[in-house]
Amino acid sequence: MVTRLDPKIFDATADVTWCAGCGDFAVLKALKLALADLAIEQHQALVVSGIGCGSKLPDYMTVNGYMTIHGRPLPVATGVKLANPQMHVVVVNGDGDSYGIGGNHFVQACRRNPDITQIVENNQIYGLTKGQYSPTSDKGSITTTSPDGSIELAFNPMAVALAGGATFIARAFAGEPKHLAQLIAAGIQHRGYALIDVLQPCVTFNRVNTYDWYRKRVYHLEDEDYDASDRDAAWARAHEWEERIPLGVLYRVGGLPTYEDQVRALQDGSPVSRLFDLAKSPRPQQYERLKEEFF
Amino acid sequence: MNYQEFLGEVQRLGGFPGGEEARATVANVLMAVAEVLPQEQLDALALKLPPELLVYLRRTRPEPDPYFDSQLFLGWVVSGLDATGARDKADGGLDLYATYSGDEAVRRCQCVFAVLKSLLEPGENRAMAGGLPDGVDVWFLQA
Amino acid sequence: MSRVNDMSILIGGDAGQGVESSGAGFALSFARAGLHVLATQDYRSRIRGGHNFYQIRLSERPRYAASGLVHLLLALTPESVALHLDSIAEGGAVIFPDKFEIDEAPLKERGIRVDALPLLRIAEEHGNRIMANTAALGAAAGVTGFPFDYMASVIKDNFARKGQEAVDGNVRVAEAAYQMARQRYGDDFGYKLQPLPEAPKRMLINGNEAFAIGALAGGCRFVSAYPMTPATSIMEWLATLPPVYGVVIKHTEDEIAAACMAIGASYAGARALTVTSGGGFCLMVESLGLAGMTEVPLVVAEVQRGGPSTGLPTRTEQSDLLFVINAGQGEFPRIVLAPGTIEECFEAGWRSFNLAEKYQCPVVVLSDQFLSSSLRTLDTAAIDFGSVRIDRGPTLTYEEIERLPDGYNRFQFAESGVSPRAVPGHPKAVYASSSDEHDETGHINEEIENRRLMMQKRMRKLERAEEEMRPPALYGPEGAEVTLVCWGSTFGPCREAADAINEGGGSANVLQFSDLWPLPAEPAERELKACRRTVAVEQNYTSQLAKLLRMTAGFQVGGTLTKYDGRPFTPAEIVAGLETAAAPVRR
């Protein structure tokens, strides 16, 4: 039985700028719970975020963190992971950051399968910039940049992740923090890329997708006779939205090698560990043989 | 106390310009309360409320979530509230987002809590406070 | 009357005819024979069709520039003759398959020999039709009297993986052409090639390879990049290393991911590299700011090519200097190095990482297509692994973190502006960094005093770095009448131009800038003011170095000589251009 840590070790004293009642609080709490439950200590994890309200999360935790630039936490996190595969790497960003500007990196992560857990704070709006529509806003959403209603279909992260080859796809709801924490823990434990899309009301700017709106629609896949290893079933459920929204693990396939598992150069050390060694003993003779090809 | 009186009292305490804002606030607070209280307490509360409000006491999951905290409570309270705003303390003008500052959100909760408490016995009030998350219980008792 | 070991051979043909591969092999045979070689390629941005050529300059002393003169032209297509007619020296020769219909009159008028040979027939007879260019190379060796053995050894090595039959066929074809050319034309061709067996063993290597080796020796074990001509070969060379070196290579989905992954890897404590050209660097600009703001070491190799936009993808230019120095919103420290020779590329490979970790900022190494892709013979000793230093500066080891007092702050204010850097993973150094303005702990902070102090802290690093940036180096006699002021690969043709001027009775020297940002302003100003007449020689339209010198050192050069047609300067062009290089700096 793994020793459970006290989640308070991840608490920080920084002044939180989220609005009262923001769903990000639930994500923050759930992440702390998940890390504590898995006995991952503050120095053993690195949380990478993008730009947005939710991306300030690492600022409010005591853990290694890197608040990067809009849309780019996934490649930064991938670089961290490839340089130091021992580190538990978690990406936290919003729906715009991940599915809009970061869309390409999102799709690549799905097919690349690095051992990274991504938590997307999906509030279907752009919060920090005060109320524009986002990639996951439902078609017809009336916002400051769509006064006549948005024209595009909402981005479907579940379907795109499934099509992209992701090996762990889950959806949670900020109104159910325990379930959210369980899914985050499961995602971190999963070897490979894990996506947890968190439905999370923006209490300030999104008047449509409220806690009540979600409450009326969400249901748990675990409560039904659902097989998360069935890709076709996952595909069908991934398209449920208007009346019913499935929560839980939509799709999971275990036992596949991660990206890092398949990088030969990582077999006997990592770029970080090798550099520490080289700084101590550079062994310049090891490169002489490389001159041969030029003669 | 009947439904209209309940709303009227909340509107008066909150200084809300319209009845709809009072109704929305009451609805949200009750839904939040429904998410956290143990079932017996919810049932007891239901007996004391005007019947029109019972629709808000239905919760999402059979069991309350053990990690439902004061922030999530506030989330339920302010979510979807189309507030006309509150006085901006600093400038005395109208701050459209002031509702969502912690103080204003708590104030709104307390308007509803005050009316609820007036319908309950002291013992029931204490019991209800016991069923609320940390922080929310204090708001309730001080309302 | 003949000249020995001082000539230029050009192989011209269509893309897809194997001009480059056979040219490179040919160049290697001369390098193995102890001659100095400088080989340049000229090719178009296409896979098939379109003229391209390979030029091999041979000498008994090192050559640093392309030559405008050709002494022996191997024409694999009829158009090659017309295209290069004007560059052929008097007494030079053209070898081509006798099947071609070439108008020999203009050649003969210029005193150029026409050596039509049955190259295609020889190829068919002794091997295969596709070996026609091997035949041409054999003929070239024959005409110059160069011993066949060297060619044979290179053919064996190059075709080994295609099987013994391919090796034998090519050797037979080459030898047959060799003998025929020798007999028909060899005796009276004025340009001879002889091996120098006493010469030391030399490598034939280009700037990209040298840089890659330097980076490897400097501890780089992570490369993330998106392929872009002419930088790609850096990544490819490192990707083909044996896994024992442990270099993690990632070909990313785009340049933004390339830069961000390198930043992430560096954040985690690796020496990380990304390589690109101007267009890719454009996409990396925001990431550069991230590295600068969060004080993460990063090395970017920017191998310039003709711009703007897609420009001239396979050709050379030096037009990204001011862009690279200024890239990114706001102000943050960065270092820009511009190696001028292949040896300097090797050094920049490892020195850039030391600087990046010492000052915790991005370091951009500017190269260009000419320097990156032209092959030159280098004494083995020039790639001296013993001279490589891995100096991590203020980067803390886990043992050092262990000994820290409590309360580690990643962005601790410091006199030098550089804070001790803990690699994430130790319990005593848990921290978050933010691209927002932040305080010493790394937490977001917008307050006035903190902002001022943080800005000063970061920019102070630049002041410190300036003290260790190399001042411009003088090549040639002091006090010369004219000083060629240059940077990057232009150093090569400039030094040859100065040599030519001095040998011809004139007076010239070269002032080469290699550390471009922060420009060491005081030594630069001193050196420039000591010159009698300065001419900035650059491969760009707006004389970017001249502008930079005016901005940082307050010095206005006397004239500028610019070239922006995508082809490298030749020394002759510079010498000729000096007559008219009184042009002021363009806007």
Short mmCIF file of N, CA, C and O in Angstrom, two decimals, chain A residues 68-141:
data_model
loop_
_atom_site.label_atom_id
_atom_site.label_comp_id
_atom_site.label_asym_id
_atom_site.label_seq_id
_atom_site.Cartn_x
_atom_site.Cartn_y
_atom_site.Cartn_z
N THR A 68 4.49 28.88 -19.44
CA THR A 68 5.18 29.18 -20.69
C THR A 68 4.39 30.19 -21.53
O THR A 68 3.95 31.21 -21.02
N ILE A 69 4.24 29.91 -22.84
CA ILE A 69 3.56 30.85 -23.71
C ILE A 69 2.31 30.20 -24.30
O ILE A 69 2.16 28.99 -24.27
N HIS A 70 1.44 31.02 -24.83
CA HIS A 70 0.12 30.58 -25.25
C HIS A 70 0.20 29.45 -26.26
O HIS A 70 0.77 29.60 -27.34
N GLY A 71 -0.41 28.34 -25.92
CA GLY A 71 -0.49 27.23 -26.86
C GLY A 71 0.70 26.29 -26.85
O GLY A 71 0.69 25.30 -27.58
N ARG A 72 1.71 26.57 -26.08
CA ARG A 72 2.95 25.79 -26.24
C ARG A 72 3.38 24.93 -25.05
O ARG A 72 4.50 24.43 -25.04
N PRO A 73 2.54 24.72 -24.04
CA PRO A 73 3.05 23.89 -22.94
C PRO A 73 3.37 22.45 -23.36
O PRO A 73 4.29 21.85 -22.81
N LEU A 74 2.64 21.91 -24.32
CA LEU A 74 2.91 20.51 -24.69
C LEU A 74 4.31 20.29 -25.24
O LEU A 74 5.01 19.39 -24.78
N PRO A 75 4.77 21.07 -26.22
CA PRO A 75 6.15 20.83 -26.65
C PRO A 75 7.17 21.11 -25.55
O PRO A 75 8.16 20.39 -25.43
N VAL A 76 6.94 22.13 -24.73
CA VAL A 76 7.89 22.39 -23.64
C VAL A 76 7.91 21.17 -22.72
O VAL A 76 8.97 20.67 -22.34
N ALA A 77 6.72 20.67 -22.37
CA ALA A 77 6.64 19.51 -21.48
C ALA A 77 7.31 18.29 -22.10
O ALA A 77 7.97 17.51 -21.41
N THR A 78 7.14 18.13 -23.41
CA THR A 78 7.76 16.99 -24.10
C THR A 78 9.27 17.10 -24.02
O THR A 78 9.97 16.10 -23.82
N GLY A 79 9.78 18.32 -24.16
CA GLY A 79 11.22 18.52 -24.03
C GLY A 79 11.70 18.17 -22.63
O GLY A 79 12.73 17.51 -22.47
N VAL A 80 10.94 18.58 -21.62
CA VAL A 80 11.30 18.24 -20.24
C VAL A 80 11.37 16.73 -20.09
O VAL A 80 12.32 16.17 -19.55
N LYS A 81 10.35 16.08 -20.59
CA LYS A 81 10.24 14.62 -20.41
C LYS A 81 11.37 13.88 -21.12
O LYS A 81 11.93 12.91 -20.61
N LEU A 82 11.72 14.35 -22.33
CA LEU A 82 12.78 13.67 -23.07
C LEU A 82 14.15 13.93 -22.45
O LEU A 82 15.04 13.11 -22.56
N ALA A 83 14.29 15.07 -21.80
CA ALA A 83 15.57 15.37 -21.17
C ALA A 83 15.71 14.65 -19.83
O ALA A 83 16.80 14.26 -19.43
N ASN A 84 14.61 14.50 -19.13
CA ASN A 84 14.61 13.85 -17.81
C ASN A 84 13.37 12.97 -17.68
O ASN A 84 12.37 13.38 -17.09
N PRO A 85 13.42 11.75 -18.23
CA PRO A 85 12.23 10.89 -18.22
C PRO A 85 11.76 10.51 -16.82
O PRO A 85 10.62 10.07 -16.68
N GLN A 86 12.58 10.71 -15.79
CA GLN A 86 12.15 10.36 -14.43
C GLN A 86 11.12 11.33 -13.89
O GLN A 86 10.39 11.02 -12.96
N MET A 87 11.09 12.54 -14.45
CA MET A 87 10.20 13.56 -13.91
C MET A 87 8.75 13.27 -14.28
O MET A 87 8.48 12.89 -15.41
N HIS A 88 7.83 13.43 -13.32
CA HIS A 88 6.40 13.32 -13.65
C HIS A 88 5.99 14.65 -14.26
O HIS A 88 6.08 15.69 -13.61
N VAL A 89 5.54 14.62 -15.50
CA VAL A 89 5.23 15.86 -16.18
C VAL A 89 3.74 15.98 -16.41
O VAL A 89 3.10 15.07 -16.95
N VAL A 90 3.19 17.10 -15.96
CA VAL A 90 1.75 17.36 -16.10
C VAL A 90 1.59 18.67 -16.84
O VAL A 90 2.26 19.65 -16.54
N VAL A 91 0.70 18.69 -17.82
CA VAL A 91 0.40 19.92 -18.54
C VAL A 91 -0.98 20.39 -18.11
O VAL A 91 -1.93 19.59 -18.05
N VAL A 92 -1.07 21.67 -17.80
CA VAL A 92 -2.37 22.26 -17.42
C VAL A 92 -2.58 23.48 -18.30
O VAL A 92 -1.76 24.39 -18.32
N ASN A 93 -3.67 23.47 -19.06
CA ASN A 93 -3.97 24.68 -19.83
C ASN A 93 -5.45 24.70 -20.18
O ASN A 93 -6.19 23.78 -19.81
N GLY A 94 -5.86 25.75 -20.83
CA GLY A 94 -7.28 25.92 -21.11
C GLY A 94 -7.66 25.37 -22.48
O GLY A 94 -6.81 24.90 -23.24
N ASP A 95 -8.96 25.48 -22.79
CA ASP A 95 -9.41 24.93 -24.07
C ASP A 95 -8.88 25.72 -25.25
O ASP A 95 -8.53 25.15 -26.27
N GLY A 96 -8.77 27.04 -25.11
CA GLY A 96 -8.21 27.83 -26.21
C GLY A 96 -6.75 27.51 -26.40
O GLY A 96 -6.28 27.28 -27.52
N ASP A 97 -6.03 27.47 -25.31
CA ASP A 97 -4.59 27.20 -25.33
C ASP A 97 -4.32 25.84 -25.94
O ASP A 97 -3.39 25.66 -26.74
N SER A 98 -5.16 24.84 -25.60
CA SER A 98 -4.87 23.49 -26.06
C SER A 98 -5.48 23.14 -27.41
O SER A 98 -4.84 22.51 -28.23
N TYR A 99 -6.74 23.54 -27.61
CA TYR A 99 -7.44 23.09 -28.83
C TYR A 99 -7.44 24.13 -29.94
O TYR A 99 -7.79 23.82 -31.07
N GLY A 100 -7.06 25.35 -29.59
CA GLY A 100 -7.01 26.39 -30.62
C GLY A 100 -5.59 26.59 -31.07
O GLY A 100 -5.04 25.84 -31.86
N ILE A 101 -4.94 27.59 -30.47
CA ILE A 101 -3.57 27.89 -30.84
C ILE A 101 -2.64 26.70 -30.65
O ILE A 101 -1.69 26.49 -31.40
N GLY A 102 -2.94 25.87 -29.67
CA GLY A 102 -2.08 24.71 -29.42
C GLY A 102 -2.52 23.46 -30.13
O GLY A 102 -1.99 22.37 -29.90
N GLY A 103 -3.50 23.61 -31.04
CA GLY A 103 -4.11 22.45 -31.66
C GLY A 103 -3.15 21.49 -32.32
O GLY A 103 -3.29 20.27 -32.20
N ASN A 104 -2.19 22.01 -33.03
CA ASN A 104 -1.26 21.12 -33.71
C ASN A 104 -0.49 20.28 -32.69
O ASN A 104 -0.34 19.07 -32.84
N HIS A 105 -0.01 20.94 -31.64
CA HIS A 105 0.77 20.18 -30.66
C HIS A 105 -0.10 19.15 -29.95
O HIS A 105 0.37 18.07 -29.59
N PHE A 106 -1.38 19.48 -29.78
CA PHE A 106 -2.31 18.55 -29.15
C PHE A 106 -2.43 17.29 -29.98
O PHE A 106 -2.27 16.17 -29.46
N VAL A 107 -2.68 17.45 -31.26
CA VAL A 107 -2.83 16.29 -32.13
C VAL A 107 -1.53 15.48 -32.17
O VAL A 107 -1.54 14.24 -32.13
N GLN A 108 -0.40 16.19 -32.23
CA GLN A 108 0.88 15.47 -32.28
C GLN A 108 1.11 14.67 -30.99
O GLN A 108 1.64 13.57 -31.02
N ALA A 109 0.70 15.26 -29.85
CA ALA A 109 0.90 14.54 -28.59
C ALA A 109 0.09 13.24 -28.57
O ALA A 109 0.55 12.23 -28.05
N CYS A 110 -1.09 13.30 -29.15
CA CYS A 110 -1.93 12.11 -29.18
C CYS A 110 -1.23 10.97 -29.92
O CYS A 110 -1.25 9.82 -29.47
N ARG A 111 -0.62 11.28 -31.04
CA ARG A 111 0.02 10.22 -31.81
C ARG A 111 1.40 9.90 -31.29
O ARG A 111 1.94 8.83 -31.53
N ARG A 112 2.00 10.86 -30.58
CA ARG A 112 3.36 10.68 -30.12
C ARG A 112 3.42 9.83 -28.84
O ARG A 112 4.38 9.13 -28.60
N ASN A 113 2.39 9.94 -27.99
CA ASN A 113 2.30 9.16 -26.75
C ASN A 113 3.47 9.34 -25.78
O ASN A 113 4.04 8.36 -25.28
N PRO A 114 3.85 10.60 -25.47
CA PRO A 114 4.85 10.77 -24.42
C PRO A 114 4.18 10.51 -23.08
O PRO A 114 2.95 10.62 -22.97
N ASP A 115 4.93 10.15 -22.06
CA ASP A 115 4.31 9.88 -20.76
C ASP A 115 4.03 11.19 -20.03
O ASP A 115 4.72 11.56 -19.08
N ILE A 116 3.03 11.88 -20.53
CA ILE A 116 2.66 13.19 -19.99
C ILE A 116 1.17 13.19 -19.75
O ILE A 116 0.41 12.62 -20.54
N THR A 117 0.73 13.80 -18.67
CA THR A 117 -0.70 13.92 -18.38
C THR A 117 -1.13 15.35 -18.67
O THR A 117 -0.52 16.30 -18.17
N GLN A 118 -2.16 15.50 -19.47
CA GLN A 118 -2.64 16.84 -19.77
C GLN A 118 -4.03 17.05 -19.22
O GLN A 118 -4.95 16.28 -19.49
N ILE A 119 -4.16 18.10 -18.43
CA ILE A 119 -5.46 18.47 -17.86
C ILE A 119 -5.90 19.74 -18.58
O ILE A 119 -5.23 20.77 -18.48
N VAL A 120 -7.00 19.66 -19.29
CA VAL A 120 -7.47 20.85 -20.00
C VAL A 120 -8.66 21.43 -19.25
O VAL A 120 -9.66 20.76 -19.03
N GLU A 121 -8.50 22.67 -18.85
CA GLU A 121 -9.56 23.38 -18.13
C GLU A 121 -10.51 23.94 -19.19
O GLU A 121 -10.28 25.02 -19.73
N ASN A 122 -11.51 23.18 -19.49
CA ASN A 122 -12.37 23.47 -20.62
C ASN A 122 -13.61 24.24 -20.17
O ASN A 122 -14.58 23.65 -19.71
N ASN A 123 -13.54 25.57 -20.29
CA ASN A 123 -14.70 26.35 -19.86
C ASN A 123 -15.46 26.96 -21.03
O ASN A 123 -16.32 27.80 -20.84
N GLN A 124 -15.09 26.53 -22.22
CA GLN A 124 -15.80 26.94 -23.43
C GLN A 124 -15.86 28.44 -23.63
O GLN A 124 -16.82 28.97 -24.19
N ILE A 125 -14.82 29.13 -23.17
CA ILE A 125 -14.78 30.60 -23.32
C ILE A 125 -13.33 31.04 -23.13
O ILE A 125 -12.50 30.29 -22.62
N TYR A 126 -13.04 32.24 -23.58
CA TYR A 126 -11.73 32.82 -23.27
C TYR A 126 -11.93 33.72 -22.06
O TYR A 126 -12.58 34.76 -22.15
N GLY A 127 -11.39 33.29 -20.91
CA GLY A 127 -11.64 34.04 -19.68
C GLY A 127 -10.71 35.22 -19.48
O GLY A 127 -11.15 36.35 -19.27
N LEU A 128 -9.39 34.95 -19.56
CA LEU A 128 -8.44 35.99 -19.20
C LEU A 128 -8.59 37.23 -20.06
O LEU A 128 -8.37 38.35 -19.61
N THR A 129 -8.95 37.03 -21.33
CA THR A 129 -9.11 38.19 -22.21
C THR A 129 -10.55 38.68 -22.21
O THR A 129 -10.95 39.46 -23.07
N LYS A 130 -11.33 38.17 -21.28
CA LYS A 130 -12.66 38.68 -20.97
C LYS A 130 -13.78 38.35 -21.95
O LYS A 130 -14.52 39.22 -22.39
N GLY A 131 -13.94 37.13 -22.28
CA GLY A 131 -15.25 36.69 -22.80
C GLY A 131 -15.42 36.42 -24.28
O GLY A 131 -16.54 36.46 -24.78
N GLN A 132 -14.32 36.11 -24.98
CA GLN A 132 -14.51 35.75 -26.40
C GLN A 132 -14.80 34.25 -26.51
O GLN A 132 -14.53 33.48 -25.60
N TYR A 133 -15.31 33.85 -27.67
CA TYR A 133 -15.63 32.43 -27.79
C TYR A 133 -14.35 31.63 -27.99
O TYR A 133 -13.31 32.16 -28.38
N SER A 134 -14.45 30.36 -27.69
CA SER A 134 -13.26 29.51 -27.74
C SER A 134 -13.53 28.35 -28.69
O SER A 134 -14.66 28.19 -29.16
N PRO A 135 -12.51 27.54 -28.95
CA PRO A 135 -12.73 26.40 -29.86
C PRO A 135 -13.84 25.46 -29.41
O PRO A 135 -14.47 24.80 -30.24
N THR A 136 -14.10 25.40 -28.08
CA THR A 136 -15.13 24.47 -27.63
C THR A 136 -16.47 25.16 -27.37
O THR A 136 -17.40 24.51 -26.88
N SER A 137 -16.57 26.43 -27.67
CA SER A 137 -17.88 27.09 -27.54
C SER A 137 -18.84 26.44 -28.52
O SER A 137 -18.50 26.22 -29.67
N ASP A 138 -20.06 26.18 -28.07
CA ASP A 138 -21.04 25.59 -28.97
C ASP A 138 -21.37 26.56 -30.10
O ASP A 138 -21.36 27.78 -29.91
N LYS A 139 -21.66 26.00 -31.23
CA LYS A 139 -22.04 26.83 -32.37
C LYS A 139 -23.22 27.71 -31.98
O LYS A 139 -24.14 27.26 -31.33
N GLY A 140 -23.12 28.97 -32.35
CA GLY A 140 -24.19 29.90 -32.01
C GLY A 140 -23.97 30.67 -30.72
O GLY A 140 -24.79 31.49 -30.33
N SER A 141 -22.84 30.40 -30.05
CA SER A 141 -22.57 31.12 -28.80
C SER A 141 -22.45 32.61 -29.06
O SER A 141 -21.73 33.03 -29.97
#
